[in-house]
PDB file of C-alpha atoms in Angstrom:
ATOM      1  CA  SER A  24     100.926 -62.025-144.676  1.00  0.00           C
ATOM      2  CA  LEU A  25     102.714 -64.466-146.872  1.00  0.00           C
ATOM      3  CA  TRP A  26     105.469 -64.819-144.429  1.00  0.00           C
ATOM      4  CA  PHE A  27     102.876 -65.500-141.653  1.00  0.00           C
ATOM      5  CA  ASP A  28     101.076 -68.314-143.457  1.00  0.00           C
ATOM      6  CA  PHE A  29     104.490 -69.726-144.207  1.00  0.00           C
ATOM      7  CA  TYR A  30     105.493 -69.643-140.696  1.00  0.00           C
ATOM      8  CA  ILE A  31     101.947 -70.839-139.510  1.00  0.00           C
ATOM      9  CA  ILE A  32     102.448 -74.175-141.930  1.00  0.00           C
ATOM     10  CA  LEU A  33     105.658 -75.055-140.089  1.00  0.00           C
ATOM     11  CA  LEU A  34     104.501 -74.385-136.603  1.00  0.00           C
ATOM     12  CA  PHE A  35     101.479 -76.602-136.801  1.00  0.00           C
ATOM     13  CA  LYS A  36     103.600 -79.527-137.905  1.00  0.00           C
ATOM     14  CA  ASN A  37     106.092 -78.939-135.093  1.00  0.00           C
ATOM     15  CA  GLU A  38     103.347 -78.754-132.539  1.00  0.00           C
ATOM     16  CA  THR A  39     101.130 -81.832-133.729  1.00  0.00           C
ATOM     17  CA  GLY A  40     101.388 -85.362-132.475  1.00  0.00           C
ATOM     18  CA  GLY A  41     100.270 -87.885-129.773  1.00  0.00           C
ATOM     19  CA  GLY A  42      96.773 -87.102-130.308  1.00  0.00           C
ATOM     20  CA  GLU A  43      97.443 -83.472-129.901  1.00  0.00           C
ATOM     21  CA  GLY A  44      97.923 -80.451-132.073  1.00  0.00           C
ATOM     22  CA  VAL A  45      96.002 -78.775-134.938  1.00  0.00           C
ATOM     23  CA  GLU A  46      93.200 -80.087-136.763  1.00  0.00           C
ATOM     24  CA  VAL A  47      92.041 -78.063-139.907  1.00  0.00           C
ATOM     25  CA  LEU A  48      88.366 -78.101-140.813  1.00  0.00           C
ATOM     26  CA  LYS A  49      88.175 -75.423-143.332  1.00  0.00           C
ATOM     27  CA  ASN A  50      90.580 -73.163-145.269  1.00  0.00           C
ATOM     28  CA  GLU A  51      89.041 -71.083-147.982  1.00  0.00           C
ATOM     29  CA  PRO A  52      88.955 -67.478-149.350  1.00  0.00           C
ATOM     30  CA  TYR A  53      86.379 -65.142-148.126  1.00  0.00           C
ATOM     31  CA  GLU A  54      85.061 -61.893-149.191  1.00  0.00           C
ATOM     32  CA  LYS A  55      82.770 -59.514-146.843  1.00  0.00           C
ATOM     33  CA  ASP A  56      81.933 -55.943-146.909  1.00  0.00           C
ATOM     34  CA  GLY A  57      84.670 -55.472-149.529  1.00  0.00           C
ATOM     35  CA  GLU A  58      87.440 -57.082-147.483  1.00  0.00           C
ATOM     36  CA  LYS A  59      89.120 -60.196-149.068  1.00  0.00           C
ATOM     37  CA  GLY A  60      91.143 -62.702-147.377  1.00  0.00           C
ATOM     38  CA  GLN A  61      91.484 -66.432-146.125  1.00  0.00           C
ATOM     39  CA  TYR A  62      89.285 -67.865-143.769  1.00  0.00           C
ATOM     40  CA  THR A  63      90.205 -70.830-141.500  1.00  0.00           C
ATOM     41  CA  HIS A  64      88.470 -72.936-138.984  1.00  0.00           C
ATOM     42  CA  LYS A  65      90.547 -75.195-136.735  1.00  0.00           C
ATOM     43  CA  ILE A  66      90.356 -77.238-133.576  1.00  0.00           C
ATOM     44  CA  TYR A  67      93.463 -76.985-131.175  1.00  0.00           C
ATOM     45  CA  HIS A  68      93.823 -80.329-129.056  1.00  0.00           C
ATOM     46  CA  LEU A  69      95.797 -78.953-126.062  1.00  0.00           C
ATOM     47  CA  GLN A  70      96.139 -81.661-123.697  1.00  0.00           C
ATOM     48  CA  SER A  71      99.816 -81.486-122.468  1.00  0.00           C
ATOM     49  CA  LYS A  72     100.039 -77.713-123.667  1.00  0.00           C
ATOM     50  CA  VAL A  73      98.167 -76.635-120.382  1.00  0.00           C
ATOM     51  CA  PRO A  74      99.117 -76.670-116.773  1.00  0.00           C
ATOM     52  CA  SER A  75      98.621 -79.632-114.803  1.00  0.00           C
ATOM     53  CA  PHE A  76      95.866 -77.831-112.314  1.00  0.00           C
ATOM     54  CA  VAL A  77      93.760 -77.219-115.632  1.00  0.00           C
ATOM     55  CA  ARG A  78      93.896 -80.819-116.688  1.00  0.00           C
ATOM     56  CA  MET A  79      92.989 -82.155-113.184  1.00  0.00           C
ATOM     57  CA  LEU A  80      89.633 -79.936-113.102  1.00  0.00           C
ATOM     58  CA  ALA A  81      88.702 -79.154-116.563  1.00  0.00           C
ATOM     59  CA  PRO A  82      86.634 -81.566-118.443  1.00  0.00           C
ATOM     60  CA  ALA A  83      88.436 -83.186-121.323  1.00  0.00           C
ATOM     61  CA  SER A  84      86.261 -81.623-124.039  1.00  0.00           C
ATOM     62  CA  ALA A  85      87.365 -78.014-122.672  1.00  0.00           C
ATOM     63  CA  LEU A  86      91.104 -78.765-123.727  1.00  0.00           C
ATOM     64  CA  ASN A  87      89.757 -78.794-127.453  1.00  0.00           C
ATOM     65  CA  ILE A  88      89.912 -75.117-128.539  1.00  0.00           C
ATOM     66  CA  HIS A  89      88.011 -74.150-131.981  1.00  0.00           C
ATOM     67  CA  GLU A  90      89.554 -71.108-133.560  1.00  0.00           C
ATOM     68  CA  LYS A  91      87.914 -69.296-136.514  1.00  0.00           C
ATOM     69  CA  ALA A  92      90.309 -66.680-138.195  1.00  0.00           C
ATOM     70  CA  TRP A  93      89.904 -64.154-140.829  1.00  0.00           C
ATOM     71  CA  ASN A  94      93.662 -63.751-142.510  1.00  0.00           C
ATOM     72  CA  ALA A  95      95.911 -63.458-139.412  1.00  0.00           C
ATOM     73  CA  TYR A  96      93.680 -61.916-136.792  1.00  0.00           C
ATOM     74  CA  PRO A  97      92.140 -64.995-134.791  1.00  0.00           C
ATOM     75  CA  TYR A  98      89.019 -64.727-132.520  1.00  0.00           C
ATOM     76  CA  CYS A  99      89.128 -67.899-130.541  1.00  0.00           C
ATOM     77  CA  ARG A 100      86.187 -69.181-128.422  1.00  0.00           C
ATOM     78  CA  THR A 101      84.524 -72.021-126.548  1.00  0.00           C
ATOM     79  CA  GLU A 102      81.267 -71.528-124.479  1.00  0.00           C
ATOM     80  CA  ASN A 103      83.316 -70.424-121.325  1.00  0.00           C
ATOM     81  CA  PHE A 104      86.481 -69.396-122.867  1.00  0.00           C
ATOM     82  CA  LEU A 105      87.728 -66.420-124.778  1.00  0.00           C
ATOM     83  CA  ILE A 106      91.020 -65.497-126.496  1.00  0.00           C
ATOM     84  CA  LYS A 107      91.038 -62.402-128.665  1.00  0.00           C
ATOM     85  CA  ILE A 108      94.148 -61.336-130.351  1.00  0.00           C
ATOM     86  CA  GLU A 109      94.109 -58.019-132.652  1.00  0.00           C
ATOM     87  CA  THR A 110      97.215 -57.378-134.507  1.00  0.00           C
ATOM     88  CA  TRP A 111      98.368 -53.966-136.140  1.00  0.00           C
ATOM     89  CA  HIS A 112     101.663 -54.010-138.009  1.00  0.00           C
ATOM     90  CA  LYS A 113     103.135 -50.384-138.173  1.00  0.00           C
ATOM     91  CA  PRO A 114     106.512 -49.438-139.859  1.00  0.00           C
ATOM     92  CA  ASP A 115     108.220 -48.367-136.706  1.00  0.00           C
ATOM     93  CA  THR A 116     110.165 -49.875-133.642  1.00  0.00           C
ATOM     94  CA  GLY A 117     107.328 -50.174-131.187  1.00  0.00           C
ATOM     95  CA  HIS A 118     107.137 -46.319-129.727  1.00  0.00           C
ATOM     96  CA  LEU A 119     103.525 -45.723-130.508  1.00  0.00           C
ATOM     97  CA  GLU A 120     101.088 -45.939-127.785  1.00  0.00           C
ATOM     98  CA  ASN A 121      97.495 -47.348-127.924  1.00  0.00           C
ATOM     99  CA  VAL A 122      97.386 -48.148-131.577  1.00  0.00           C
ATOM    100  CA  HIS A 123      94.142 -50.173-131.232  1.00  0.00           C
ATOM    101  CA  GLY A 124      92.321 -47.013-130.051  1.00  0.00           C
ATOM    102  CA  LEU A 125      91.188 -48.250-126.863  1.00  0.00           C
ATOM    103  CA  ASP A 126      88.765 -46.059-124.616  1.00  0.00           C
ATOM    104  CA  ALA A 127      90.616 -44.444-121.680  1.00  0.00           C
ATOM    105  CA  GLU A 128      89.213 -46.721-119.036  1.00  0.00           C
ATOM    106  CA  THR A 129      90.257 -49.735-121.007  1.00  0.00           C
ATOM    107  CA  TRP A 130      93.717 -48.436-121.845  1.00  0.00           C
ATOM    108  CA  LYS A 131      94.286 -48.000-117.860  1.00  0.00           C
ATOM    109  CA  LYS A 132      94.149 -51.808-117.564  1.00  0.00           C
ATOM    110  CA  VAL A 133      96.329 -52.858-120.307  1.00  0.00           C
ATOM    111  CA  ASP A 134      99.783 -54.326-119.366  1.00  0.00           C
ATOM    112  CA  VAL A 135     102.362 -53.099-121.937  1.00  0.00           C
ATOM    113  CA  VAL A 136     104.993 -55.767-122.591  1.00  0.00           C
ATOM    114  CA  TYR A 137     108.043 -55.215-124.741  1.00  0.00           C
ATOM    115  CA  ILE A 138     109.192 -58.069-126.782  1.00  0.00           C
ATOM    116  CA  ASP A 139     113.050 -57.783-128.215  1.00  0.00           C
ATOM    117  CA  ILE A 140     113.613 -60.983-130.275  1.00  0.00           C
ATOM    118  CA  ALA A 141     117.325 -60.548-129.847  1.00  0.00           C
ATOM    119  CA  ASP A 142     117.104 -60.542-125.916  1.00  0.00           C
ATOM    120  CA  ARG A 143     118.198 -64.087-124.880  1.00  0.00           C
ATOM    121  CA  SER A 144     116.873 -63.320-121.255  1.00  0.00           C
ATOM    122  CA  GLN A 145     113.128 -63.350-122.822  1.00  0.00           C
ATOM    123  CA  VAL A 146     113.420 -66.829-123.879  1.00  0.00           C
ATOM    124  CA  ASP A 147     113.130 -69.722-121.465  1.00  0.00           C
ATOM    125  CA  SER A 148     115.695 -72.309-121.492  1.00  0.00           C
ATOM    126  CA  LYS A 149     113.444 -75.005-122.526  1.00  0.00           C
ATOM    127  CA  ASP A 150     112.575 -73.126-125.470  1.00  0.00           C
ATOM    128  CA  TYR A 151     116.073 -71.967-126.601  1.00  0.00           C
ATOM    129  CA  LYS A 152     117.693 -73.468-129.930  1.00  0.00           C
ATOM    130  CA  PRO A 153     120.922 -71.787-131.107  1.00  0.00           C
ATOM    131  CA  GLU A 154     119.725 -72.424-134.877  1.00  0.00           C
ATOM    132  CA  GLU A 155     116.735 -70.093-133.863  1.00  0.00           C
ATOM    133  CA  ASP A 156     118.719 -67.196-132.291  1.00  0.00           C
ATOM    134  CA  PRO A 157     118.642 -63.962-134.199  1.00  0.00           C
ATOM    135  CA  CYS A 158     121.907 -62.927-132.311  1.00  0.00           C
ATOM    136  CA  ARG A 159     123.649 -65.863-134.255  1.00  0.00           C
ATOM    137  CA  TYR A 160     121.740 -65.981-137.432  1.00  0.00           C
ATOM    138  CA  LYS A 161     123.023 -64.677-140.788  1.00  0.00           C
ATOM    139  CA  SER A 162     120.480 -64.752-143.721  1.00  0.00           C
ATOM    140  CA  VAL A 163     122.332 -65.949-146.969  1.00  0.00           C
ATOM    141  CA  LYS A 164     119.656 -64.359-149.230  1.00  0.00           C
ATOM    142  CA  THR A 165     119.147 -61.134-147.810  1.00  0.00           C
ATOM    143  CA  GLY A 166     122.381 -60.506-145.764  1.00  0.00           C
ATOM    144  CA  ARG A 167     120.233 -59.679-142.638  1.00  0.00           C
ATOM    145  CA  GLY A 168     121.400 -60.524-139.141  1.00  0.00           C
ATOM    146  CA  PRO A 169     122.918 -61.445-136.819  1.00  0.00           C
ATOM    147  CA  LEU A 170     121.086 -58.984-134.433  1.00  0.00           C
ATOM    148  CA  GLY A 171     123.425 -56.954-132.075  1.00  0.00           C
ATOM    149  CA  PRO A 172     122.288 -55.470-128.691  1.00  0.00           C
ATOM    150  CA  ASP A 173     121.518 -51.927-130.160  1.00  0.00           C
ATOM    151  CA  TRP A 174     119.745 -53.432-133.233  1.00  0.00           C
ATOM    152  CA  LYS A 175     116.449 -51.396-132.792  1.00  0.00           C
ATOM    153  CA  LYS A 176     118.312 -48.285-132.374  1.00  0.00           C
ATOM    154  CA  GLU A 177     120.242 -49.063-135.594  1.00  0.00           C
ATOM    155  CA  LEU A 178     117.412 -50.237-137.872  1.00  0.00           C
ATOM    156  CA  PRO A 179     115.824 -46.973-138.391  1.00  0.00           C
ATOM    157  CA  LYS A 180     119.150 -45.446-139.984  1.00  0.00           C
ATOM    158  CA  LYS A 181     119.115 -48.231-142.440  1.00  0.00           C
ATOM    159  CA  THR A 182     117.000 -46.854-145.489  1.00  0.00           C
ATOM    160  CA  ASP A 183     117.554 -50.021-147.471  1.00  0.00           C
ATOM    161  CA  CYS A 184     116.217 -52.317-144.667  1.00  0.00           C
ATOM    162  CA  PRO A 185     112.534 -52.644-144.091  1.00  0.00           C
ATOM    163  CA  HIS A 186     110.955 -52.956-140.621  1.00  0.00           C
ATOM    164  CA  MET A 187     107.838 -53.097-138.714  1.00  0.00           C
ATOM    165  CA  CYS A 188     106.338 -53.625-135.143  1.00  0.00           C
ATOM    166  CA  ALA A 189     103.633 -55.953-134.402  1.00  0.00           C
ATOM    167  CA  TYR A 190     101.420 -54.445-131.935  1.00  0.00           C
ATOM    168  CA  LYS A 191      99.273 -57.273-130.164  1.00  0.00           C
ATOM    169  CA  LEU A 192      96.101 -56.771-128.180  1.00  0.00           C
ATOM    170  CA  VAL A 193      95.428 -59.902-126.055  1.00  0.00           C
ATOM    171  CA  THR A 194      91.967 -60.193-124.488  1.00  0.00           C
ATOM    172  CA  VAL A 195      91.645 -63.259-122.059  1.00  0.00           C
ATOM    173  CA  LYS A 196      88.351 -64.197-120.517  1.00  0.00           C
ATOM    174  CA  PHE A 197      87.804 -67.544-118.586  1.00  0.00           C
ATOM    175  CA  LYS A 198      84.502 -68.236-116.874  1.00  0.00           C
ATOM    176  CA  TRP A 199      85.185 -71.365-114.683  1.00  0.00           C
ATOM    177  CA  TRP A 200      84.698 -70.498-110.974  1.00  0.00           C
ATOM    178  CA  GLY A 201      87.880 -71.064-108.971  1.00  0.00           C
ATOM    179  CA  LEU A 202      90.309 -70.988-111.817  1.00  0.00           C
ATOM    180  CA  GLN A 203      89.634 -67.650-113.439  1.00  0.00           C
ATOM    181  CA  ASN A 204      92.368 -65.428-112.403  1.00  0.00           C
ATOM    182  CA  LYS A 205      94.998 -68.214-112.402  1.00  0.00           C
ATOM    183  CA  VAL A 206      94.237 -69.457-116.138  1.00  0.00           C
ATOM    184  CA  GLU A 207      94.025 -65.905-117.476  1.00  0.00           C
ATOM    185  CA  SER A 208      97.371 -65.160-116.015  1.00  0.00           C
ATOM    186  CA  PHE A 209      98.868 -68.425-117.249  1.00  0.00           C
ATOM    187  CA  ILE A 210      97.354 -67.590-120.933  1.00  0.00           C
ATOM    188  CA  GLN A 211      98.709 -64.413-120.876  1.00  0.00           C
ATOM    189  CA  LYS A 212     102.158 -65.574-119.964  1.00  0.00           C
ATOM    190  CA  GLN A 213     101.933 -68.098-122.778  1.00  0.00           C
ATOM    191  CA  GLU A 214     100.877 -65.841-125.307  1.00  0.00           C
ATOM    192  CA  LYS A 215     104.288 -63.769-124.435  1.00  0.00           C
ATOM    193  CA  ARG A 216     106.247 -66.931-124.707  1.00  0.00           C
ATOM    194  CA  LEU A 217     104.384 -67.922-127.938  1.00  0.00           C
ATOM    195  CA  PHE A 218     104.923 -64.432-129.620  1.00  0.00           C
ATOM    196  CA  THR A 219     108.644 -64.343-128.583  1.00  0.00           C
ATOM    197  CA  ASN A 220     109.513 -67.661-129.908  1.00  0.00           C
ATOM    198  CA  PHE A 221     107.392 -67.225-133.015  1.00  0.00           C
ATOM    199  CA  HIS A 222     109.317 -63.718-134.009  1.00  0.00           C
ATOM    200  CA  ARG A 223     112.660 -65.200-133.418  1.00  0.00           C
ATOM    201  CA  GLN A 224     111.790 -68.092-135.528  1.00  0.00           C
ATOM    202  CA  LEU A 225     110.268 -66.117-138.270  1.00  0.00           C
ATOM    203  CA  PHE A 226     113.381 -64.048-138.614  1.00  0.00           C
ATOM    204  CA  CYS A 227     115.563 -67.137-138.587  1.00  0.00           C
ATOM    205  CA  TRP A 228     113.506 -69.031-141.189  1.00  0.00           C
ATOM    206  CA  ILE A 229     113.854 -65.777-143.567  1.00  0.00           C
ATOM    207  CA  ASP A 230     115.586 -67.924-146.186  1.00  0.00           C
ATOM    208  CA  LYS A 231     112.867 -70.522-146.227  1.00  0.00           C
ATOM    209  CA  TRP A 232     110.281 -68.079-146.990  1.00  0.00           C
ATOM    210  CA  ILE A 233     111.561 -65.008-148.851  1.00  0.00           C
ATOM    211  CA  ASP A 234     111.161 -66.342-152.372  1.00  0.00           C
ATOM    212  CA  LEU A 235     107.643 -67.871-151.857  1.00  0.00           C
ATOM    213  CA  ASN A 236     104.671 -66.452-153.585  1.00  0.00           C
ATOM    214  CA  MET A 237     100.931 -66.889-152.191  1.00  0.00           C
ATOM    215  CA  GLY A 238     100.374 -69.776-154.831  1.00  0.00           C
ATOM    216  CA  ASP A 239     103.167 -71.696-152.994  1.00  0.00           C
ATOM    217  CA  ILE A 240     101.463 -70.941-149.770  1.00  0.00           C
ATOM    218  CA  ARG A 241      98.113 -72.046-150.555  1.00  0.00           C
ATOM    219  CA  ARG A 242      99.496 -75.445-152.156  1.00  0.00           C
ATOM    220  CA  MET A 243     101.676 -76.220-148.962  1.00  0.00           C
ATOM    221  CA  GLU A 244      98.462 -75.391-146.795  1.00  0.00           C
ATOM    222  CA  GLU A 245      96.363 -78.217-148.487  1.00  0.00           C
ATOM    223  CA  GLU A 246      99.371 -80.532-148.314  1.00  0.00           C
ATOM    224  CA  THR A 247      99.792 -79.758-144.459  1.00  0.00           C
ATOM    225  CA  ARG A 248      96.132 -80.388-143.785  1.00  0.00           C
ATOM    226  CA  LYS A 249      96.448 -83.875-144.967  1.00  0.00           C
ATOM    227  CA  GLU A 250      99.808 -84.435-143.037  1.00  0.00           C
ATOM    228  CA  LEU A 251      98.379 -82.983-139.713  1.00  0.00           C
ATOM    229  CA  ASP A 252      95.484 -85.630-139.419  1.00  0.00           C
ATOM    230  CA  GLU A 253      98.175 -88.313-140.088  1.00  0.00           C
ATOM    231  CA  MET A 254     100.764 -86.907-137.503  1.00  0.00           C
ATOM    232  CA  ARG A 255      98.134 -86.237-134.867  1.00  0.00           C
ATOM    233  CA  VAL A 256      97.594 -90.024-134.635  1.00  0.00           C
ATOM    234  CA  LYS A 257     100.985 -91.535-135.460  1.00  0.00           C
ATOM    235  CA  ASP A 258     103.688 -88.994-134.071  1.00  0.00           C
ATOM    236  CA  PRO A 259     104.740 -88.461-130.571  1.00  0.00           C
ATOM    237  CA  VAL A 260     103.620 -85.401-128.601  1.00  0.00           C
ATOM    238  CA  LYS A 261     105.571 -82.382-130.091  1.00  0.00           C
ATOM    239  CA  GLY A 262     106.225 -78.754-129.269  1.00  0.00           C
ATOM    240  CA  MET A 263     105.506 -76.086-126.746  1.00  0.00           C
ATOM    241  CA  VAL A 264     104.166 -77.775-123.476  1.00  0.00           C
ATOM    242  CA  ALA A 265     102.989 -76.009-120.380  1.00  0.00           C
ATOM    243  CA  LEU A 266     105.564 -74.760-118.021  1.00  0.00           C
ATOM    244  CA  GLU A 267     104.514 -75.140-114.397  1.00  0.00           C
ATOM    245  CA  ASP A 268     105.038 -72.211-112.118  1.00  0.00           C
TER     246      ASP A 268
END
């Protein structure tokens, strides 16, 4: 998950300022039941990143979301709010079904959404950046890119080019009466928007992370923790803000 950790460092910097963004409380190694990884506890201060109807009705404390994450699989919750994201990375192009092994009744309720990082139509105009467009980007260090319209069909034929698909299962539960359906729908849309932007950026930033090792990442994480505290106070609001319907 080195590439993921590097991306998260840059993402936090781009999303922090104006009293909002990310506050890191803990970032430490963990070992449990034979599994080793990195444990983090963060607070997301989200005021401008939620729609106006939520800001008007929800108490201010509800816009500060705690996240406890083991490796790259976050389990986020407050007393009346749950977002659970479970991820499987598979060496394919996204043709598998129900990789999370859900029971039949639960699987019937799942809305499967396909994300193509090279499809410009899946990107909101407010999020689009030419320098983060896989259809225009060419990696100097790896030679990968730009991606054409048939890149997913062509990729399996390239034996020298590793690839994978991230299968993400997003579960949202929101218990405030009168807002439940609207907020849950909004969050699902925002998750798709976030995943789309995330993986487009990840591809276009490959030259920034391809040569890093885990020691580099841990050093950068500690430096970033201190920077975020300053940026949240001194910098203006940055990054993704809520798009109103």
